[in-house]
Amino acid sequence: MERAAQGADGGGGSNSSSRSSSRATSAGSSPSCSLAGRGVSGRSAAAGLGGGGSRSSPGSVAASPCGGSGRRREPALEGVLSKYTNLLQGWQNRYFVLDFEAGILQYFVNEQSKHQKPRGALSLSGAIVSLSDEGPHMLVVYSASGEMYKLRAADAKEKQFWVTQLRACAKYHMEMNSKMMTQVEGQQKNLVHAIESLPGSGPLTALDQDLLLLKATSAATLSCLGECLSLLQQSLHQAGQPSHRPGASESILGWHGPKSHSTEQLKNGTLSSLPSASASITWAILPNSVEDEQTCPPEPEPNSGPELVLSEDEKSDTEDQEETEVGVMEDQRSVILHLISQLKLGMDLTKVVLPTFILEKRSLLEMYADFLAHPDLLLAVSAGATPQDRVIGFVEYYLTAFHEGRKGTLAKKPYNPIIGETFHCSWEVPKDRFKPKRTAAPTPSSHEHSMADDPSKNYKMRFVAEQVSHHPPISCFYCECKEKRLCINTHVWTKSKFMGMSVGVSMIGEGVLRLLEHGEEYVFTLPSAYARSILTIPWVELGGKVSITCAKTGYSATVIFHTKPFYGGKVHRVTAEVKHNPTNTIVCKAHGEWNGTLEFTYNNGETKVIDTTVLPVYPKKIRPLEKQGPMESRNLWREVTRCLRLGDIDAATEQKRRLEERQRAEERKRENLRAPWRPKYFVPEGDGWVYFNPLWKAH
């Protein structure tokens, strides 16, 4: 880039002064003028030329009339700002260069090194520039990738000067991106129309493998770009809020990309012209409300009451449910490509029929039970000596609960439970695992289950789950430990959306942990789940903000599951903060990976590290198949599971089809009789569902 030489900048890189010598390096002409010949207008940038130690006046920022020269120039704003590095090094003076045309903010050790490789750089497209009251004359730049610069100017005038230029640069590049998105959307629509207009037979058809790939990848790419743009626009819209700090996406955004005219084919399940899969693969998504799994065999009487599950019939679960760690195979790729090519961003997948080979070999109801694989941590919550210990104990359990719910690292979709489906299990937890202190949390040991066969030395925790609704698909689960007077009641509605090369699942609903011994109720929500890279090696991540609140004690917690930034960044990050609202005191902070290591810092200065990968996993106790009822998950799906284990996808598809047909027949029968479905174990209450005989109502 060509930049006119400027006067010496006072203090570049010196720690003796934080004064910024900001100026525009455009040889004295306004940046808005220098780009006028290229059709660019309204760009706010520095207009004055600063000498050594001076800076451009904020009053000259507004676009000025062009002088008619029309010469191409590449304006930049340069100067010294203090940058916060870390606790050890604190604030350090650095020489910053804002390249307006490239939309990049770079910094160097000092002015003399600005022609070398920069020490750091931020893309400003979609960035948020905020004022901060953490320190005098401070501003913060949040990039769309999640990186953050804390900067400090020499005075208030200098601060506002930089803020104005940075915001103008970010806005300009966002507007340019929006224009490009509109053009690309039109081109992609023309491409899809051209492909779908091809004849159904002949040397080149609409189902040609290469054309399917082209249509699918172009639609997915545009969808992902549109999602990025929506996220950036949302962040910029919220930038005016002083307390706003961009984080992980907290909901599945619905940017509407190009529409396909063949969407109805998906709703009707017309994929018969595609080749059938012949091998087992692992593409599938986490729980979603896809109709292909809403199936059932002959259902029990709607008015039949709860069944008695005998604990003496339950045995330790030895079934291997680990999933094969492979990616999408070629003979299934065409099915997925055809599916993706007809979806649009934000489309609800409720009516979309998905192929059998994407299934995980367990029901969603059982997956909820696997979230309780560390019952010792849950039962230890009630042993907390104070309300603060108990809320922190629950947050510790909550953050460690999700990793065991996933079988393997790849994205998998469990069977969506049919209406009336149930799942029962229990856990035995040795009583000597509990101590009434938070700092004495249980640790793994080689003899952790040595007393599992002696009921007098174990706590018993029971679990029951049921699918109570078909449309919308609502699952409920309840677990209790009578000895500890503790129970959890939860209802969840899973809602899925297509997001380009990924699928998002919102977990709508809430759960309530009740500690009856203390009279405390902890209301909590659940994060969203995402299956990424569904055409290559699919993987799962969690995202969004969840809350945990206890009205009686005034404690609350905010947990954020951070989705991976589009550029760089770590995966599976989670942060949490526990607060005592009456005193506005933060009593605990946590950060780490929800499927790895978590570090907790408490307000008394203590710290603790929990490695979720080495926590003891307590196996479920479950009745053998021959003693399970026809609507219990493993018995219901046993033939589909058997065929998937054998790798016989065609046979699994046929078994699933039979369940689907019976499901539809029973649903039509109920409609004709006008007989609503009545769940066995849960009853509606308010906006949710509760267990029919919960511990807090028992005498």
XYZ file of C-alpha atoms in Angstrom:
699
model
C 0.000 0.000 0.000
C 1.082 3.523 -0.791
C 1.036 5.840 2.186
C 2.511 9.343 2.421
C 5.211 9.771 4.989
C 4.161 11.442 8.179
C 5.850 13.313 10.947
C 7.363 11.396 13.832
C 4.788 9.910 16.202
C 5.493 10.708 19.811
C 6.027 7.721 22.065
C 5.383 4.869 19.613
C 6.021 1.770 21.720
C 7.152 3.643 24.802
C 5.412 2.885 28.067
C 5.982 6.379 29.341
C 2.953 7.809 27.593
C -0.348 6.487 26.389
C -0.998 9.467 24.144
C -2.106 8.512 20.646
C -0.743 10.432 17.693
C -3.598 9.468 15.408
C -3.766 10.747 11.885
C -4.911 9.914 8.397
C -2.142 8.917 5.996
C -3.830 10.074 2.806
C -1.589 12.968 1.888
C -3.969 15.507 3.272
C -7.048 14.539 1.263
C -10.226 13.156 2.739
C -10.569 9.386 2.477
C -14.154 9.838 1.369
C -12.926 12.010 -1.470
C -10.056 9.754 -2.486
C -12.447 6.860 -3.115
C -15.203 8.860 -4.770
C -14.072 7.830 -8.214
C -14.648 4.195 -7.214
C -18.293 4.713 -6.286
C -17.689 4.740 -2.523
C -19.393 7.412 -0.441
C -20.311 8.166 3.113
C -17.175 6.658 4.612
C -16.170 8.336 7.836
C -12.424 8.421 8.260
C -9.771 10.800 9.449
C -9.506 13.833 7.221
C -6.777 15.913 8.835
C -3.041 15.385 8.616
C -1.348 15.094 11.963
C 2.190 16.230 12.691
C 4.452 14.713 15.302
C 2.566 14.477 18.557
C -0.636 15.922 17.109
C -3.742 14.103 15.895
C -6.591 14.689 13.471
C -9.461 16.661 14.849
C -12.669 14.723 15.394
C -14.413 17.635 13.771
C -12.856 16.710 10.439
C -14.255 13.197 10.441
C -17.381 13.939 8.419
C -17.101 13.249 4.707
C -15.984 16.393 2.927
C -16.576 17.378 -0.712
C -14.034 15.929 -3.076
C -11.514 18.260 -4.581
C -11.925 16.807 -8.033
C -8.521 15.172 -8.277
C -10.088 11.665 -8.283
C -6.691 10.082 -7.497
C -6.848 6.644 -5.895
C -5.560 6.638 -2.358
C -5.745 4.069 0.405
C -6.495 5.977 3.599
C -5.384 4.708 6.959
C -5.557 5.948 10.507
C -2.406 5.534 12.568
C -1.342 6.266 16.091
C -0.317 5.071 19.519
C -2.853 3.469 21.850
C -2.364 1.546 25.077
C -3.373 -2.095 24.744
C -4.200 -4.371 27.668
C -2.154 -7.556 27.386
C -2.692 -9.615 30.545
C -2.523 -9.412 34.327
C 1.238 -9.815 34.306
C 2.167 -7.278 31.633
C -0.793 -4.958 32.034
C -1.109 -1.997 29.648
C 1.488 -1.448 26.928
C 1.773 1.217 24.264
C 1.417 -0.146 20.745
C 1.330 1.488 17.317
C -2.039 0.895 15.633
C -2.878 1.162 11.928
C -6.477 1.167 10.718
C -6.650 0.208 7.038
C -10.091 1.425 6.068
C -10.137 -0.127 2.607
C -9.090 -3.583 3.834
C -11.216 -3.288 6.977
C -8.360 -4.399 9.230
C -6.982 -2.993 12.487
C -3.324 -3.946 12.984
C -0.844 -3.140 15.699
C 2.947 -3.095 15.964
C 5.455 -2.674 18.770
C 6.231 0.882 17.602
C 6.007 3.087 14.528
C 9.412 2.024 13.286
C 8.269 -1.603 12.985
C 5.028 -0.900 11.093
C 6.512 -2.166 7.815
C 7.225 -5.519 9.413
C 4.760 -8.281 10.204
C 2.098 -6.942 12.626
C 1.948 -8.305 16.165
C -1.787 -8.747 15.745
C -4.701 -7.912 13.452
C -8.495 -7.786 13.672
C -10.980 -7.905 10.824
C -13.517 -5.156 11.460
C -16.334 -6.492 9.293
C -19.099 -7.090 11.782
C -16.953 -5.910 14.688
C -18.419 -4.107 17.678
C -16.676 -1.055 19.064
C -17.850 -0.123 22.550
C -16.992 2.468 25.135
C -15.920 1.051 28.470
C -16.036 2.374 32.001
C -13.397 -0.077 33.273
C -10.761 2.598 32.984
C -10.241 6.201 31.803
C -10.599 6.821 28.045
C -11.030 3.119 27.349
C -12.657 1.409 24.366
C -13.112 -2.262 23.472
C -13.149 -3.829 19.990
C -14.933 -7.186 19.676
C -14.260 -8.925 16.374
C -16.746 -11.278 14.741
C -14.290 -14.139 15.373
C -14.547 -13.599 19.127
C -11.189 -11.898 19.629
C -11.146 -8.746 21.762
C -8.851 -5.720 22.020
C -8.998 -3.542 25.146
C -7.570 -0.145 24.215
C -6.965 3.151 26.000
C -6.538 6.594 24.441
C -4.780 9.655 25.792
C -7.979 11.588 26.506
C -11.712 11.579 25.865
C -11.391 13.411 22.547
C -8.831 10.932 21.269
C -10.993 8.007 22.399
C -14.075 9.284 20.580
C -11.990 9.924 17.480
C -10.867 6.285 17.270
C -14.318 4.951 18.139
C -15.882 6.965 15.302
C -13.391 5.716 12.712
C -13.535 2.081 13.825
C -17.329 2.031 13.822
C -17.473 3.680 10.398
C -15.088 1.072 9.021
C -17.070 -1.820 10.518
C -20.362 -0.430 9.191
C -19.005 0.151 5.700
C -17.728 -3.404 5.320
C -20.944 -4.864 6.720
C -22.947 -2.924 4.117
C -20.667 -4.158 1.361
C -21.111 -7.737 2.569
C -24.900 -7.337 2.508
C -24.800 -6.142 -1.098
C -22.622 -9.065 -2.102
C -24.954 -11.505 -0.349
C -27.916 -10.183 -2.354
C -26.045 -10.658 -5.621
C -24.846 -14.134 -4.715
C -28.337 -15.195 -3.631
C -29.702 -14.287 -7.059
C -26.951 -16.225 -8.798
C -27.545 -19.287 -6.640
C -31.282 -19.206 -7.368
C -30.527 -19.186 -11.087
C -28.187 -22.145 -10.628
C -30.782 -24.192 -8.718
C -33.466 -23.371 -11.289
C -31.196 -24.453 -14.138
C -30.406 -27.782 -12.459
C -34.010 -28.530 -11.495
C -35.140 -27.742 -15.057
C -33.098 -30.617 -16.465
C -35.021 -33.654 -17.774
C -35.613 -36.685 -15.569
C -33.797 -39.001 -17.952
C -30.990 -38.826 -20.440
C -27.222 -38.241 -20.295
C -27.582 -35.306 -17.882
C -30.385 -35.234 -15.323
C -31.263 -33.278 -12.213
C -30.097 -36.251 -10.123
C -26.600 -36.335 -11.591
C -24.115 -36.874 -8.740
C -21.956 -33.870 -9.620
C -24.954 -31.592 -10.032
C -26.404 -32.753 -6.708
C -23.088 -31.921 -5.053
C -22.979 -28.526 -6.773
C -26.557 -27.696 -5.761
C -26.096 -28.885 -2.178
C -22.770 -27.186 -1.530
C -23.837 -23.910 -3.154
C -27.030 -23.808 -1.078
C -25.212 -24.745 2.109
C -22.424 -22.231 1.487
C -24.901 -19.432 0.866
C -26.887 -20.470 3.926
C -23.817 -20.409 6.146
C -22.751 -17.031 4.788
C -26.238 -15.731 5.412
C -26.121 -17.034 8.956
C -22.811 -15.271 9.508
C -24.273 -12.050 8.160
C -27.316 -12.353 10.425
C -25.116 -12.898 13.463
C -22.996 -9.880 12.587
C -26.012 -7.678 11.950
C -27.568 -8.782 15.228
C -24.351 -7.962 17.074
C -24.123 -4.529 15.482
C -27.756 -3.851 16.363
C -27.011 -4.635 19.997
C -23.742 -2.718 20.057
C -25.434 0.360 21.422
C -26.083 -1.437 24.690
C -23.156 -0.639 27.044
C -23.345 -3.953 28.857
C -23.529 -6.042 25.705
C -20.736 -8.509 25.216
C -21.073 -10.755 22.180
C -20.777 -14.455 22.887
C -22.055 -17.722 21.555
C -25.228 -17.682 19.562
C -28.085 -18.210 21.971
C -30.695 -19.292 19.500
C -30.984 -20.760 16.044
C -31.288 -17.790 13.725
C -33.669 -17.921 10.812
C -31.986 -16.124 7.917
C -34.043 -17.108 4.895
C -31.774 -18.100 2.065
C -32.723 -19.216 -1.430
C -35.857 -21.324 -1.562
C -36.062 -24.616 -3.421
C -39.240 -25.460 -5.306
C -38.849 -29.133 -4.412
C -39.200 -28.781 -0.641
C -42.596 -30.469 -0.708
C -40.946 -33.636 -2.005
C -39.098 -33.872 1.274
C -42.243 -33.410 3.318
C -43.857 -36.253 1.421
C -40.792 -38.443 1.728
C -40.317 -38.915 -2.019
C -36.731 -40.118 -1.996
C -37.525 -43.426 -3.690
C -35.454 -42.665 -6.755
C -32.267 -42.506 -4.713
C -29.983 -45.507 -4.147
C -30.399 -47.345 -0.861
C -27.530 -47.383 1.603
C -25.794 -50.674 2.276
C -23.386 -49.890 5.083
C -23.559 -48.420 8.565
C -22.447 -44.793 8.891
C -22.556 -42.099 11.539
C -23.907 -38.889 10.111
C -26.969 -38.449 12.256
C -27.908 -35.430 14.326
C -28.776 -35.186 17.985
C -32.432 -35.359 19.049
C -34.786 -33.557 16.753
C -38.412 -33.700 15.903
C -38.159 -35.670 12.689
C -41.258 -37.594 11.775
C -39.448 -40.706 10.587
C -38.903 -41.838 14.162
C -42.373 -40.992 15.456
C -43.467 -44.599 15.113
C -45.011 -47.230 17.302
C -46.167 -50.842 17.532
C -49.582 -51.725 18.996
C -49.974 -49.259 21.826
C -51.299 -49.994 25.313
C -54.689 -48.823 26.462
C -54.677 -45.002 26.803
C -56.159 -45.187 30.280
C -53.819 -47.882 31.600
C -52.071 -46.787 34.761
C -48.379 -46.741 35.653
C -46.623 -50.085 35.660
C -44.749 -51.376 38.707
C -41.038 -51.735 37.935
C -39.413 -54.193 40.338
C -35.906 -53.168 41.328
C -34.897 -56.784 41.917
C -35.392 -57.373 38.176
C -32.858 -54.697 37.249
C -29.313 -55.685 36.333
C -26.216 -53.605 35.637
C -26.262 -52.484 32.028
C -23.604 -54.247 29.983
C -24.842 -53.284 26.523
C -22.139 -51.709 24.392
C -23.548 -48.551 22.845
C -20.367 -46.982 21.532
C -20.775 -45.798 17.960
C -18.436 -46.559 15.062
C -16.120 -43.609 14.487
C -16.416 -43.278 10.696
C -17.502 -40.515 8.397
C -20.011 -40.365 5.583
C -19.500 -43.121 2.998
C -19.907 -42.579 -0.718
C -23.014 -44.745 -1.129
C -24.887 -42.600 1.392
C -23.517 -39.273 0.204
C -25.979 -38.971 -2.676
C -28.917 -39.390 -0.299
C -27.611 -36.676 1.992
C -26.742 -34.400 -0.934
C -30.219 -34.682 -2.375
C -31.690 -33.990 1.052
C -29.517 -30.943 1.725
C -30.024 -29.501 -1.759
C -33.777 -29.178 -1.112
C -33.606 -27.596 2.331
C -33.390 -23.921 3.108
C -31.860 -22.233 6.119
C -34.182 -22.108 9.102
C -36.457 -24.850 7.750
C -38.189 -26.874 10.473
C -37.269 -30.537 10.023
C -40.403 -31.914 11.685
C -41.840 -33.260 8.423
C -38.573 -34.241 6.762
C -38.040 -37.981 6.387
C -34.419 -38.868 7.116
C -32.718 -42.098 5.996
C -32.260 -44.966 8.465
C -28.472 -45.083 8.280
C -28.168 -41.849 10.286
C -29.552 -43.376 13.472
C -27.810 -43.898 16.775
C -28.619 -47.173 18.500
C -30.569 -45.791 21.463
C -33.668 -43.746 22.128
C -33.675 -40.079 23.088
C -35.302 -41.108 26.373
C -32.283 -43.247 27.212
C -29.948 -40.430 26.229
C -31.562 -38.267 28.906
C -30.800 -41.023 31.413
C -27.150 -41.003 30.324
C -26.953 -37.346 31.369
C -27.222 -38.740 34.928
C -24.143 -40.942 34.599
C -22.540 -39.177 37.601
C -25.303 -39.610 40.210
C -22.793 -39.219 43.020
C -22.227 -35.568 42.043
C -25.958 -34.942 41.881
C -26.680 -36.527 45.267
C -23.754 -34.618 46.774
C -25.583 -31.332 46.111
C -27.894 -31.871 49.074
C -24.878 -32.468 51.325
C -23.755 -28.838 50.910
C -23.505 -27.126 54.293
C -24.801 -23.741 53.047
C -27.045 -22.496 50.224
C -23.910 -21.236 48.481
C -22.294 -24.667 48.649
C -25.426 -26.282 47.294
C -25.897 -23.992 44.296
C -22.213 -24.319 43.416
C -22.485 -28.076 43.802
C -25.391 -28.163 41.363
C -23.514 -26.019 38.833
C -20.548 -28.393 39.104
C -22.830 -31.353 38.454
C -24.628 -29.562 35.587
C -21.394 -28.771 33.741
C -20.184 -32.384 33.991
C -23.485 -33.959 32.918
C -23.370 -33.513 29.143
C -20.228 -35.338 28.027
C -21.526 -38.808 28.885
C -24.755 -38.127 27.004
C -22.788 -38.382 23.772
C -21.599 -41.812 22.608
C -18.425 -41.065 20.694
C -17.227 -37.773 19.245
C -19.312 -37.765 16.065
C -22.790 -36.338 15.590
C -25.457 -38.990 16.093
C -29.243 -38.902 16.179
C -30.923 -41.185 18.705
C -34.298 -42.695 17.915
C -36.963 -40.060 18.362
C -39.303 -41.657 20.908
C -42.863 -42.399 19.874
C -45.837 -41.295 21.888
C -46.306 -43.593 24.872
C -42.712 -44.856 24.800
C -41.083 -45.179 28.250
C -37.652 -45.871 29.676
C -36.859 -47.063 33.219
C -33.532 -47.478 34.995
C -31.819 -46.852 38.335
C -28.391 -46.337 39.884
C -26.760 -47.595 43.081
C -24.431 -45.038 44.706
C -22.238 -45.998 47.714
C -23.086 -43.896 50.763
C -19.456 -43.399 51.731
C -18.986 -41.208 48.644
C -20.608 -38.231 50.341
C -19.240 -35.673 52.750
C -20.963 -32.428 53.791
C -18.246 -30.211 52.274
C -17.922 -28.776 48.792
C -14.120 -28.940 48.935
C -14.234 -32.682 49.517
C -15.858 -33.568 46.191
C -15.694 -37.255 45.239
C -12.745 -38.450 43.196
C -12.314 -41.602 41.145
C -11.121 -44.732 42.915
C -10.516 -48.322 41.926
C -13.076 -49.674 44.409
C -15.809 -47.119 43.698
C -18.493 -49.768 43.105
C -17.327 -52.262 45.710
C -20.529 -51.863 47.731
C -22.938 -51.739 44.799
C -24.484 -55.086 45.752
C -25.280 -54.130 49.351
C -28.483 -52.008 49.369
C -27.953 -50.945 52.984
C -24.710 -49.245 51.977
C -26.043 -47.600 48.809
C -28.360 -44.800 47.840
C -30.921 -45.782 45.200
C -31.751 -43.283 42.467
C -34.643 -44.178 40.155
C -35.359 -42.759 36.692
C -38.420 -42.856 34.430
C -38.916 -41.084 31.096
C -41.919 -40.932 28.801
C -42.850 -39.399 25.464
C -46.035 -37.516 26.328
C -46.741 -35.721 23.042
C -46.290 -36.346 19.323
C -46.931 -32.836 17.932
C -45.002 -31.083 19.326
C -42.579 -33.846 20.381
C -42.315 -33.497 24.170
C -40.285 -35.803 26.397
C -40.508 -35.868 30.185
C -38.221 -37.489 32.712
C -38.210 -37.760 36.476
C -35.595 -39.119 38.882
C -35.580 -39.317 42.653
C -33.582 -40.511 45.624
C -35.894 -41.030 48.579
C -33.066 -41.414 51.096
C -31.574 -38.021 50.139
C -35.043 -36.448 49.609
C -33.943 -35.165 46.223
C -35.733 -35.262 42.854
C -35.632 -33.746 39.369
C -38.637 -33.193 37.092
C -37.988 -32.107 33.481
C -39.969 -31.598 30.275
C -38.225 -30.946 26.942
C -39.536 -30.074 23.500
C -36.919 -30.682 20.807
C -37.164 -28.409 17.769
C -34.710 -28.790 14.907
C -33.684 -26.461 12.086
C -31.498 -26.772 9.011
C -28.505 -24.418 9.067
C -26.569 -25.091 5.876
C -23.935 -27.735 6.485
C -25.203 -28.237 10.026
C -28.423 -28.908 11.905
C -29.422 -27.135 15.113
C -31.666 -28.532 17.825
C -33.281 -26.259 20.401
C -34.063 -27.922 23.736
C -37.148 -25.971 24.786
C -38.427 -26.466 28.302
C -37.034 -26.588 31.814
C -36.180 -28.813 34.712
C -36.534 -28.380 38.463
C -34.190 -29.867 41.062
C -35.881 -30.072 44.469
C -33.908 -30.471 47.684
C -36.751 -31.262 50.064
C -34.495 -31.346 53.116
C -33.671 -27.674 52.550
C -36.920 -26.563 50.894
C -34.999 -25.352 47.825
C -35.959 -25.516 44.147
C -33.439 -24.945 41.360
C -35.026 -24.179 37.989
C -32.712 -24.808 35.031
C -32.834 -24.730 31.223
C -30.911 -26.682 28.587
C -28.511 -25.638 25.787
C -29.038 -26.064 22.070
C -27.160 -28.785 20.199
C -25.587 -28.603 16.753
C -24.361 -31.225 14.290
C -21.624 -29.697 12.158
C -19.963 -30.779 8.881
C -22.704 -33.246 7.999
C -21.200 -34.092 4.591
C -17.730 -35.016 5.828
C -16.866 -35.973 9.417
C -19.850 -34.779 11.472
C -19.344 -33.629 15.033
C -21.456 -32.238 17.849
C -21.234 -29.046 19.841
C -23.471 -27.328 22.358
C -24.342 -23.644 22.279
C -26.381 -20.961 23.957
C -27.012 -19.420 27.348
C -28.784 -21.353 30.101
C -29.836 -20.302 33.570
C -30.087 -21.878 37.007
C -32.110 -20.021 39.650
C -33.208 -20.613 43.227
C -35.866 -18.128 44.325
C -35.651 -19.044 48.014
C -31.920 -18.423 48.464
C -31.480 -15.682 45.858
C -28.668 -17.530 44.103
C -28.536 -17.862 40.332
C -26.077 -19.067 37.728
C -25.547 -18.192 34.087
C -23.891 -20.823 31.915
C -22.774 -20.092 28.348
C -21.902 -22.884 25.941
C -19.725 -21.210 23.327
C -19.970 -22.387 19.737
C -16.742 -22.491 17.775
C -15.983 -19.199 15.982
C -15.892 -19.317 12.193
C -12.204 -18.440 12.257
C -9.978 -20.218 14.770
C -10.992 -20.607 18.375
C -11.514 -23.624 20.596
C -14.391 -26.085 20.505
C -16.714 -27.152 23.349
C -15.930 -24.105 25.507
C -18.189 -23.301 28.431
C -18.143 -20.513 31.010
C -20.283 -20.070 34.100
C -20.878 -17.512 36.819
C -22.713 -18.051 40.109
C -24.164 -14.968 41.761
C -25.916 -14.079 45.012
C -28.445 -11.581 43.713
C -29.465 -9.858 46.996
C -25.851 -8.751 47.573
C -24.842 -8.683 43.890
C -21.861 -10.888 44.772
C -20.228 -13.336 42.366
C -19.356 -16.396 44.440
C -17.975 -18.714 41.752
C -16.681 -18.631 38.184
C -15.934 -21.566 35.923
C -14.437 -22.092 32.490
C -13.149 -24.944 30.378
C -14.602 -27.608 28.071
C -17.857 -29.401 28.881
C -16.334 -32.661 27.613
C -12.866 -32.048 29.043
C -11.328 -30.112 31.924
C -13.278 -27.548 33.950
C -11.699 -25.052 36.349
C -13.705 -23.486 39.179
C -12.655 -20.374 41.101
C -14.472 -19.462 44.314
C -14.813 -16.100 46.038
C -12.691 -17.281 48.972
C -9.707 -17.672 46.647
C -9.884 -21.450 46.350
C -9.810 -23.220 42.990
C -10.742 -26.696 41.825
C -10.231 -28.597 38.581
C -12.606 -31.333 37.394
C -11.589 -33.570 34.503
C -14.819 -34.994 33.087
C -12.931 -37.696 31.204
C -11.835 -39.432 34.426
C -14.972 -39.014 36.511
C -16.410 -42.379 37.589
C -19.343 -43.449 35.429
C -22.020 -45.421 37.227
C -23.675 -47.989 34.958
C -27.442 -47.931 34.702
C -29.381 -50.812 36.208
C -32.038 -51.916 33.751
C -34.344 -54.890 33.340
C -33.500 -57.450 30.630
C -35.499 -57.245 27.409
C -37.650 -60.255 28.235
C -39.003 -58.454 31.320
C -39.632 -55.103 29.616
C -43.035 -53.992 28.397
C -43.777 -53.576 24.663
C -43.507 -49.773 24.866
C -40.177 -49.617 26.721
C -37.440 -48.118 24.603
C -35.001 -50.983 24.203
C -37.747 -53.540 23.636
C -39.581 -51.237 21.225
C -36.506 -50.567 19.060
C -34.815 -53.945 19.518
C -35.142 -55.092 15.883
C -33.988 -51.763 14.448
C -31.038 -51.800 16.842
C -30.167 -55.414 15.957
C -30.143 -54.664 12.221
C -28.033 -51.523 12.694
C -25.491 -53.525 14.704
C -25.298 -56.040 11.869
C -24.846 -53.240 9.358
C -27.999 -54.336 7.511
C -29.451 -50.942 6.685
C -32.143 -52.292 4.369
C -33.499 -54.585 7.103
C -33.349 -51.749 9.651
C -35.273 -49.530 7.244
C -37.954 -52.192 6.844
C -38.308 -52.595 10.615
C -38.593 -48.869 10.999
C -41.200 -48.714 8.214
C -43.360 -51.256 10.032
C -43.258 -49.164 13.185
C -44.167 -46.091 11.160
C -47.193 -47.755 9.606
C -48.514 -48.899 12.963
C -47.910 -45.428 14.370
C -50.000 -43.832 11.644
C -52.780 -46.397 12.028
C -53.050 -45.856 15.782
C -53.007 -42.100 15.325
C -55.859 -42.289 12.793
C -57.772 -44.529 15.170
C -57.478 -41.995 18.014
C -58.576 -39.185 15.693
C -61.658 -41.122 14.594
C -62.589 -41.894 18.181
C -61.662 -38.357 19.283
C -59.728 -39.954 22.116
C -56.775 -37.825 23.287
C -53.627 -39.577 24.333
C -53.168 -39.958 28.104
C -49.636 -40.515 29.328
C -48.936 -43.083 32.028
C -46.481 -41.303 34.289
C -46.832 -37.560 33.676
C -49.696 -35.098 33.897
C -49.930 -31.573 32.458
C -49.497 -28.790 34.977
C -49.369 -25.149 33.934
C -47.070 -24.789 30.932
C -45.274 -28.054 31.632
C -45.605 -31.631 32.794
C -44.956 -33.214 36.191
C -44.563 -36.775 37.425
C -47.851 -38.273 38.652
C -46.476 -39.210 42.114
C -43.515 -36.915 42.817
C -41.478 -37.071 45.971
C -42.602 -33.615 47.093
C -46.234 -34.776 47.120
C -45.607 -38.143 48.752
C -46.624 -38.588 52.395
